[in-house]
XYZ file of C-alpha atoms in Angstrom:
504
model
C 70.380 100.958 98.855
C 66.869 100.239 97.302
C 65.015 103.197 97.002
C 61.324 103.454 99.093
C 58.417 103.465 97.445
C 57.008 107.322 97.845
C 54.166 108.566 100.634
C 51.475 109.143 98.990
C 48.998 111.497 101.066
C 45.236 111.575 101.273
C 42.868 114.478 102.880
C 39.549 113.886 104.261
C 37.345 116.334 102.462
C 35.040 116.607 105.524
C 37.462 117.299 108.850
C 40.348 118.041 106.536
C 42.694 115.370 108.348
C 45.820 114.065 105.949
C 46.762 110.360 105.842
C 50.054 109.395 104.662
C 49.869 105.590 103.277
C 49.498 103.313 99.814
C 45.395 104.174 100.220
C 43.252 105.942 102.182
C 42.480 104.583 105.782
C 39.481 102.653 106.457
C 37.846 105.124 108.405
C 39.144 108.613 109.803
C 40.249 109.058 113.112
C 39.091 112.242 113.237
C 35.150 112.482 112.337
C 34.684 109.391 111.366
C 33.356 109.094 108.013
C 34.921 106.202 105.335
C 37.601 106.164 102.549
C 34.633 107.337 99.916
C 35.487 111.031 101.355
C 39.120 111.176 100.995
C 40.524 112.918 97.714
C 44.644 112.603 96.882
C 46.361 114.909 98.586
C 49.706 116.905 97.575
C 51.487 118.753 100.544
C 53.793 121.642 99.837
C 57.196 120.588 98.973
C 59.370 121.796 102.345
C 61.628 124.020 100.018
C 58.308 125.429 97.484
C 57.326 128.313 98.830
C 54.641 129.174 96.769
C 52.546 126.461 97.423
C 53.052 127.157 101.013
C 52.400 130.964 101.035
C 49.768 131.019 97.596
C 48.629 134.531 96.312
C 46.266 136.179 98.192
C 43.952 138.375 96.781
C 40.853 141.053 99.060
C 37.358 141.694 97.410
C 37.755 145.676 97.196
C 33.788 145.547 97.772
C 33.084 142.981 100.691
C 36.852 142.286 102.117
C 36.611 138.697 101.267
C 40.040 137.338 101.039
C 40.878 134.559 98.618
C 43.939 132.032 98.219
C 44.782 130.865 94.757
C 46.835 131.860 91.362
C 44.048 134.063 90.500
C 41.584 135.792 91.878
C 37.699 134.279 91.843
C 34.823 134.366 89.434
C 32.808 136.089 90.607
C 33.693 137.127 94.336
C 31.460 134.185 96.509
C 30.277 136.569 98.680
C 29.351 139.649 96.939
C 29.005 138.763 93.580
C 32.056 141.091 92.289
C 34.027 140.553 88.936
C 37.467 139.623 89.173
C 39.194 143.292 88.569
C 37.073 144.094 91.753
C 39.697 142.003 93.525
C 43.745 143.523 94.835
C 46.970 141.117 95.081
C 47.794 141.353 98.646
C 51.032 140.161 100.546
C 50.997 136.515 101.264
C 51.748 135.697 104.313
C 54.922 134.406 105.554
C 55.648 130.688 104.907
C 55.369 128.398 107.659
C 58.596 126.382 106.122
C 61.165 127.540 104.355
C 63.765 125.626 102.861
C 66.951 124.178 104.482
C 69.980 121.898 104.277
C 68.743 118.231 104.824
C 71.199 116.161 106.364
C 70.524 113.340 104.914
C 72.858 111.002 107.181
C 71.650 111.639 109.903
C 70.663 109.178 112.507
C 67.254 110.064 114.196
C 65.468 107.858 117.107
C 61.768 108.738 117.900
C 61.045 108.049 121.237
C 56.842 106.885 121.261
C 54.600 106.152 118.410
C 51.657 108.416 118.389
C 50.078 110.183 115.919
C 53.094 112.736 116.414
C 56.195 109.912 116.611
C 54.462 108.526 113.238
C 54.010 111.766 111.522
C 57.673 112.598 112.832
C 58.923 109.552 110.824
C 56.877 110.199 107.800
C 58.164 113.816 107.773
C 61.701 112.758 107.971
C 61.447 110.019 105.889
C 60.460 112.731 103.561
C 62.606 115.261 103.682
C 65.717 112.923 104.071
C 66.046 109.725 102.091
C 69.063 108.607 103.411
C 68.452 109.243 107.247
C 68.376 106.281 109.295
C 65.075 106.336 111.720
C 64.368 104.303 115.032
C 60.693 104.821 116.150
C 60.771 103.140 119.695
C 57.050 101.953 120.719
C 55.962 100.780 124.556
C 53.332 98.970 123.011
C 53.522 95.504 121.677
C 50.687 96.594 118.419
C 52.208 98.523 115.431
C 51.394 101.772 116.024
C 47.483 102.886 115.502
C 45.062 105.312 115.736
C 44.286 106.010 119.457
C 41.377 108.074 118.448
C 39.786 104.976 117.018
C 39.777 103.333 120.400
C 36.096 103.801 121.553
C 34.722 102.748 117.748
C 36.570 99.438 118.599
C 35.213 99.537 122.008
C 31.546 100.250 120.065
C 32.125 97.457 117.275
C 32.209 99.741 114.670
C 35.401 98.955 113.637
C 37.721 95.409 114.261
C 40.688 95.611 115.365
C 42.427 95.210 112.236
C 41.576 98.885 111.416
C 43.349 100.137 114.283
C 46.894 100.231 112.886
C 47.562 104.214 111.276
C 50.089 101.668 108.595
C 50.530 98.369 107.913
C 53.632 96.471 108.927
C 54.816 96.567 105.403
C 55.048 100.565 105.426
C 57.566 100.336 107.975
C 60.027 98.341 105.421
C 59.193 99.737 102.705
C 60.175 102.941 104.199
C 62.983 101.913 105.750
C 61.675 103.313 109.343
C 62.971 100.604 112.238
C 60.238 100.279 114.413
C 60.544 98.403 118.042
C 57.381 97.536 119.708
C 57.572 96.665 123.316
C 60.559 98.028 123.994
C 60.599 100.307 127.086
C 63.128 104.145 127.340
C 64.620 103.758 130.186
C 66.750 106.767 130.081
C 68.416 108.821 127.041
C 71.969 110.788 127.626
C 72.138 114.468 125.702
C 75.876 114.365 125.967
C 76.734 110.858 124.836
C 73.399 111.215 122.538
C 72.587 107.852 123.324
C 69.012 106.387 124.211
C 69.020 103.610 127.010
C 66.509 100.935 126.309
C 65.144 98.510 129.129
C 66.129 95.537 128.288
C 69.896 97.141 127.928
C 70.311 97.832 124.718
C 71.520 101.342 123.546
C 70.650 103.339 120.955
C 72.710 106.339 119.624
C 71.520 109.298 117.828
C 72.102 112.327 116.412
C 68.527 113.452 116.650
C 66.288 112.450 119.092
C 62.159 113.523 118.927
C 60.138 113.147 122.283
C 56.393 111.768 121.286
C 55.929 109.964 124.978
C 52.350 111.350 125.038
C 50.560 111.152 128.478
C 48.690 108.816 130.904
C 45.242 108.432 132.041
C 44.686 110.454 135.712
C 43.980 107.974 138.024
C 42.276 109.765 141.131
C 42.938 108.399 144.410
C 39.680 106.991 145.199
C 39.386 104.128 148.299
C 38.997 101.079 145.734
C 40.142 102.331 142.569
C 42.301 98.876 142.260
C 39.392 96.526 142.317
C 38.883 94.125 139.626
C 36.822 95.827 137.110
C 37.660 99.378 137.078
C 39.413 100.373 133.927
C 41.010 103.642 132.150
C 41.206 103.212 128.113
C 44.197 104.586 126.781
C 45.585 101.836 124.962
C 44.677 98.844 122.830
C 44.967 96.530 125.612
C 42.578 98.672 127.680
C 40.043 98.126 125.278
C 40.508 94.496 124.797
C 40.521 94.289 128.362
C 37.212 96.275 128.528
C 35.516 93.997 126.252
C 36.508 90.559 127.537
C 34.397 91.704 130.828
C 31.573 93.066 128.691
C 27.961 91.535 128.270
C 24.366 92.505 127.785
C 23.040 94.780 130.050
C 26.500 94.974 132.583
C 26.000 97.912 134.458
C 28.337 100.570 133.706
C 29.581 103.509 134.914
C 32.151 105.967 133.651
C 33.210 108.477 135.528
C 33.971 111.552 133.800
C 31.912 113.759 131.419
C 34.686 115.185 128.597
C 35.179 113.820 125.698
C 36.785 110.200 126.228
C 34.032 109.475 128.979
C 30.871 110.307 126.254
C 32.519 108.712 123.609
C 33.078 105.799 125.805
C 29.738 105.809 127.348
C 27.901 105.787 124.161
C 29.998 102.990 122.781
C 29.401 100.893 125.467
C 25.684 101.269 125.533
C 26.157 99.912 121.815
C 27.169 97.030 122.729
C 24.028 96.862 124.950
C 25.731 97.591 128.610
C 23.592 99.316 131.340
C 26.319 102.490 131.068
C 25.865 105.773 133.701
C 27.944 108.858 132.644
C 28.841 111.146 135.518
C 29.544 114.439 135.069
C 30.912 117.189 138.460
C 29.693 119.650 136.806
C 26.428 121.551 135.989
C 26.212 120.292 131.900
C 28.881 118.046 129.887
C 32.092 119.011 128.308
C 32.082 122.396 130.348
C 35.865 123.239 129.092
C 34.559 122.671 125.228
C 30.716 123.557 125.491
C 28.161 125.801 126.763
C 24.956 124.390 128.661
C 22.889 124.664 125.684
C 24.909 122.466 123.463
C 25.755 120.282 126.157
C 21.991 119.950 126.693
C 21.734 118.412 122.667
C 24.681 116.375 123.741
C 22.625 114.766 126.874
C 19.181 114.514 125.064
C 21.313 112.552 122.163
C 23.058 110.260 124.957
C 19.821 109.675 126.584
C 18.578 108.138 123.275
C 21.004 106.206 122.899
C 20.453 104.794 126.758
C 22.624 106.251 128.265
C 21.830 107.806 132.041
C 23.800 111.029 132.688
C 24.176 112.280 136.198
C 25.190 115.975 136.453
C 26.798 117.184 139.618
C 27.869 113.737 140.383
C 30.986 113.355 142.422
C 32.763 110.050 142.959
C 33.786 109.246 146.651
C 34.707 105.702 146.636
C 34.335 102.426 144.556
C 33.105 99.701 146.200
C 33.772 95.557 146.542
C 35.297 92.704 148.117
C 38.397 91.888 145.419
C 35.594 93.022 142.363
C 33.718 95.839 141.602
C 30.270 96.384 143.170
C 29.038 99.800 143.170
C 30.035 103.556 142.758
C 29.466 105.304 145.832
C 28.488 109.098 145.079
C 29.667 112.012 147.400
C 26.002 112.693 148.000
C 25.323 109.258 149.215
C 23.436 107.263 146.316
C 25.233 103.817 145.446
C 25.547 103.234 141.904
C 25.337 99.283 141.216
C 28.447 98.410 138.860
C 30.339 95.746 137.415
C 32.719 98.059 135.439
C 33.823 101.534 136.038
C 35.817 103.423 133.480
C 38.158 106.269 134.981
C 38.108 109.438 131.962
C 39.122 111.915 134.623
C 41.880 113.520 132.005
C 45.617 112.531 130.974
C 48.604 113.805 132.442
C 51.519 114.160 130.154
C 54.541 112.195 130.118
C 57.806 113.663 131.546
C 59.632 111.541 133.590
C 62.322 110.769 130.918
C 63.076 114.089 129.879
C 62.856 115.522 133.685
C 65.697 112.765 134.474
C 67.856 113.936 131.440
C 67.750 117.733 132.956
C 65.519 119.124 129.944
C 63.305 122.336 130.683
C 59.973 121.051 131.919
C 57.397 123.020 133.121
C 53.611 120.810 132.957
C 55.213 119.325 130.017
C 58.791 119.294 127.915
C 59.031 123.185 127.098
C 59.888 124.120 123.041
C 60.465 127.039 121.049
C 58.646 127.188 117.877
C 60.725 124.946 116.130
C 60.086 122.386 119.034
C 63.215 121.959 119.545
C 63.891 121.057 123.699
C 66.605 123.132 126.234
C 69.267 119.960 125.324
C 70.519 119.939 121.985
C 69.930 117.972 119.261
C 66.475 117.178 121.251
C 62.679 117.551 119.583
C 59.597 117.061 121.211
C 55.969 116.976 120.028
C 52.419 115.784 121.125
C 50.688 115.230 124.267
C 53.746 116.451 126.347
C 55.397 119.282 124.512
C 54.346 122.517 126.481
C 54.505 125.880 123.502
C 54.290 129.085 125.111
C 52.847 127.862 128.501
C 49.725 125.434 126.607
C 49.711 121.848 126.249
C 47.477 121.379 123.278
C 46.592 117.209 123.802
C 44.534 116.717 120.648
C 45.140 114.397 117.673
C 45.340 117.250 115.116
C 47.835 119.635 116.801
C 50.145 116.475 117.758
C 50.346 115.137 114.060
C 51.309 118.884 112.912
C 53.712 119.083 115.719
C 54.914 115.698 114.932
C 55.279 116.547 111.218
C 57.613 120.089 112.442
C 60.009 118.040 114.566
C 60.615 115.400 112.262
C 61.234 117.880 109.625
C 63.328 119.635 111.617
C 65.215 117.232 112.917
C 66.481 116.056 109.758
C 67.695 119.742 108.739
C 64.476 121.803 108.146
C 63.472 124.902 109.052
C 59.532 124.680 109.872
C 57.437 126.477 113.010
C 54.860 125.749 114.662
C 52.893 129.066 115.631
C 49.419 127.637 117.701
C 46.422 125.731 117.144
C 42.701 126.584 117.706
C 41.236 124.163 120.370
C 39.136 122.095 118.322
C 37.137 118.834 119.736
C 34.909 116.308 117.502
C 32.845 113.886 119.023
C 33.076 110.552 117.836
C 31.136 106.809 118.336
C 28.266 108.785 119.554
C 26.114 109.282 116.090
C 25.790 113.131 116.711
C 28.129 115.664 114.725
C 29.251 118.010 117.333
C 32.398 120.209 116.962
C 33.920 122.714 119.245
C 36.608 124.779 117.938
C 38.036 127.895 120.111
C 36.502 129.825 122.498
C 32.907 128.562 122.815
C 31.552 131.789 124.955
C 32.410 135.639 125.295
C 35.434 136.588 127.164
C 34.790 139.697 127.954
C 32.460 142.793 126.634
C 34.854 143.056 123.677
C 33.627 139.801 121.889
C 30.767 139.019 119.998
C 27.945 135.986 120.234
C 25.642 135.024 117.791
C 24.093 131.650 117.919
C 21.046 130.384 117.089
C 19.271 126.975 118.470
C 16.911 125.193 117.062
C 15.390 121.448 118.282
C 17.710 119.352 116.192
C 20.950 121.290 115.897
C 22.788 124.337 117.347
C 25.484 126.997 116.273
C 27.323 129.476 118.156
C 29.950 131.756 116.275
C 32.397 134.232 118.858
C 33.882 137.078 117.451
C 36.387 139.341 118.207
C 37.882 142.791 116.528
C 35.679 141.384 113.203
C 37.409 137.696 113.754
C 36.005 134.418 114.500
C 37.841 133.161 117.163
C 35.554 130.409 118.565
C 32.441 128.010 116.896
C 30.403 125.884 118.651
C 28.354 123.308 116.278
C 25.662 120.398 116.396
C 24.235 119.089 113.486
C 26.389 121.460 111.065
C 29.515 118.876 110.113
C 29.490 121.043 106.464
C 30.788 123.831 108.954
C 33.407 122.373 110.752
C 36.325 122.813 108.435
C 35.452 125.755 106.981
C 35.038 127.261 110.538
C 38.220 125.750 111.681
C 40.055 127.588 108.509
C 38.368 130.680 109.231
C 39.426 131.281 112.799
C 43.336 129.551 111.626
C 43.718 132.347 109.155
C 41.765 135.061 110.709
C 38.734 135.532 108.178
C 37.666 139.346 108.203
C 33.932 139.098 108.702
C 33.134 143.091 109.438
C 30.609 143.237 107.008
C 28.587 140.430 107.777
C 28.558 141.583 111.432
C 26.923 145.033 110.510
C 23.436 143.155 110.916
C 24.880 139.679 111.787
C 22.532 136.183 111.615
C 24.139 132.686 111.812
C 22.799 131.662 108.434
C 24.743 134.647 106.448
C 27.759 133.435 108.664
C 27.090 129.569 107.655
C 27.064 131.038 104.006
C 30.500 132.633 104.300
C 32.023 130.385 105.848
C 30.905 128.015 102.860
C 32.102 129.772 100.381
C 35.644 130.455 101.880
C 35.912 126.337 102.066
């Protein structure tokens, strides 16, 4: 057996996202920027410990914990020396080492960011296993996240793919494209393809992901009403696309701003709806949602808040958008980004534990033996988490587990970048008070915004526009539960900016 050709790992300096390939990927899924701003990237070993729990050390002064070998020089916040610093007890690793069956025979059902980060984990942490990554789609896997810079022309279509078709050889990772699950047996541990053929397993990881919500609106099968979800979506989108079609997506989150800007790129006539009062209400408040809109209206883009759909409208091809107060929205295209459901249906007819999606422990392991889930549709302690970063850590878990690991997954903070819309926005947590026991501080000014929430002396929620420097650090701060009492004796956003700086 030839040996593989090792992963090598990159990290985006800015967002912090890892990419496992020969180089670093053209451009990051995740905020955007290009392959200048990745840096080579070592993960912890599954079985070294002390790279995954490093010493930990508190500023007897200030309380500023820092992670490294030794402690710093001098403390970044307060200025102490280093004996001004104690050794405190690391925390307890995430993964800890295991017996690695290295025979074993693993099928990943979907190929995601979590089914390919399940492969590359296994692949990993077990040489010899034999891996199946089954894929609905006909295009080697790629970077969903990517889809609306395609749709904008940022990138071709060539960037798309998260490997080439090389990688899939070299590491020895079978991957079928097209090939439809119909059904998978937990007792026989076999997985029933479409076309007949069977695959048996002594693993089996559940990436399925989800599908667009398609609301039952009169029309919503006319010619020229999209969702974009896959590659073909897009490609489908574009085809019908010239200058100044009027557009209209319906749907104010994420996916329907990212898609509205990107088609106004390409020089459409786009209308974003939103049903509620500002944009993004489950990941922003109404004052960064108002920088969002004044940033979409530049780029010509119409928004329409309080703007509920009642029908679409045509003979066998889209017309108009017909609005439940009565206007009539000319269109040509409509694009549905009313949310994602997640996919069940498989593991539902197999008799595994499903609640809103496939329910897992912390090891995501499924009720059926032997079974793994991750991504879109594995449901952790009542939450679906449906972002790209949570499924590739989930991913990475499962396929470490599967092969004989022992690793956990424990939460993620809600965090949501915008992308193909030019404006650095990131929303990470809880965005606005709970209750009278948290704290707000934010400060807005006419190009950018922060809001910081904290709770019990922890940030547990940021809100940012025009602060990408922040992003990471803020995401690391709430992850590991940065102790920020001092600061919030007389807090201002600008000392908390500076913290969270120096703890990057």
């Amino acid at each position: 057996m030839s040996e593989q050709p090792p992963v090598r790992q990159w990290r985006c300096v800015l967002c912090g996202y890892v990419h496992a390939g020969s180089e670093p990927p053209g451009c990051c899924p995740v905020c955007g920027t290009g392959p200048e701003d990745f840096e080579a990237y070592a993960a912890p070993a599954a079985d070294d410990a002390s790279c995954l729990a490093p010493a930990r050390w508190r500023c007897l002064l200030c309380n500023y914990v820092h992670e490294g070998a030794e402690p710093p020089d001098p403390c970044p916040v307060c200025g102490a020396e280093p004996e001004c610093f104690q050794a405190i007890e690391a925390a307890a690793p995430a993964m800890t080492a295991a017996p690695v069956d290295t025979a074993v025979r693993l099928v990943i059902v979907g190929s995601g960011i979590a089914g390919v980060a399940a492969a590359e984990a296994a692949r990993g942490a077990a040489p010899g296993a034999e891996i199946t990554l089954v894929s609905s789609e006909p295009e080697l896997p790629y970077y969903r996240l990517n889809l609306t810079r395609y749709l904008a022309g940022e990138i071709t279509r060539d960037a798309l793919p998260i490997h080439p078709e090389a990688w899939y050889a070299e590491q020895r990772v079978r991957l079928l494209r097209g090939e439809q699950v119909a059904q998978f047996d937990t007792d026989a541990r076999t997985v029933s393809l479409a076309d007949g053929a069977t695959l048996p397993y002594d693993r089996l990881i559940l990436t399925a992901g989800s599908h667009p919500h398609v609301p039952p609106l009169p029309g919503i099968e006319l010619d020229g009403v999209f969702s974009l979800r896959t590659a073909a979506d897009a490609d489908g989108l574009l085809a019908r696309l010239t200058p100044a079609t009027p557009c209209v997506c319906i749907g104010g989150g994420v996916l329907g701003i990212e898609t509205a800007a990107a088609l106004a790129r390409r020089g459409a006539a786009v209308t974003l709806l939103e049903g509620h009062d500002w944009l993004m209400p489950r990941q922003l408040n109404a004052a960064a949602a108002a920088h969002l809109e004044r940033h979409l209206n530049g780029l010509g883009v119409t928004v329409l808040k309080q703007a509920r759909t009642q029908a679409l409208e045509g003979g066998t091809a889209l017309e108009a958008v017909r609005l439940l107060d009565g206007r009539r929205l000319h269109a040509r295209l409509a694009v549905l980004a009313t949310g994602v459901r997640p996919n069940t249906a498989l593991a539902r007819r197999a008799g595994l534990a499903v609640n809103t999606g496939v329910i897992v422990d912390s090891v995501l392991a499924t009720s059926a033996d032997g079974v793994y889930a991750a991504g879109d549709a594995a449901e952790f302690n009542g939450q679906l988490y449906g972002t790209w970063a949570a499924s590739q850590t989930q991913g990475t878990i499962a396929g470490r587990n599967a092969v004989g690991g022992d690793a956990h997954f424990g939460g993620f903070p809600r965090s949501n970048t915008i992308k193909a819309v030019g404006l650095d926005l990131t929303s990470i947590g809880r965005f606005q008070p709970e209750d009278g026991g948290d704290l707000l501080l934010e400060e807005n000014q006419p190009d950018r915004y922060c809001a910081f929430v904290f709770r019990d002396n922890r940030m547990v929620g940021a809100l940012l526009v025009g602060h990408a420097d922040l992003a990471t650090p803020a995401r690391r701060a709430i992850e590991e539960g940065l102790d920020f009492s001092l600061l919030l004796a007389a807090p201002t956003c600008p000392a908390i900016a500076e913290r969270l700086r120096a703890h990057a």
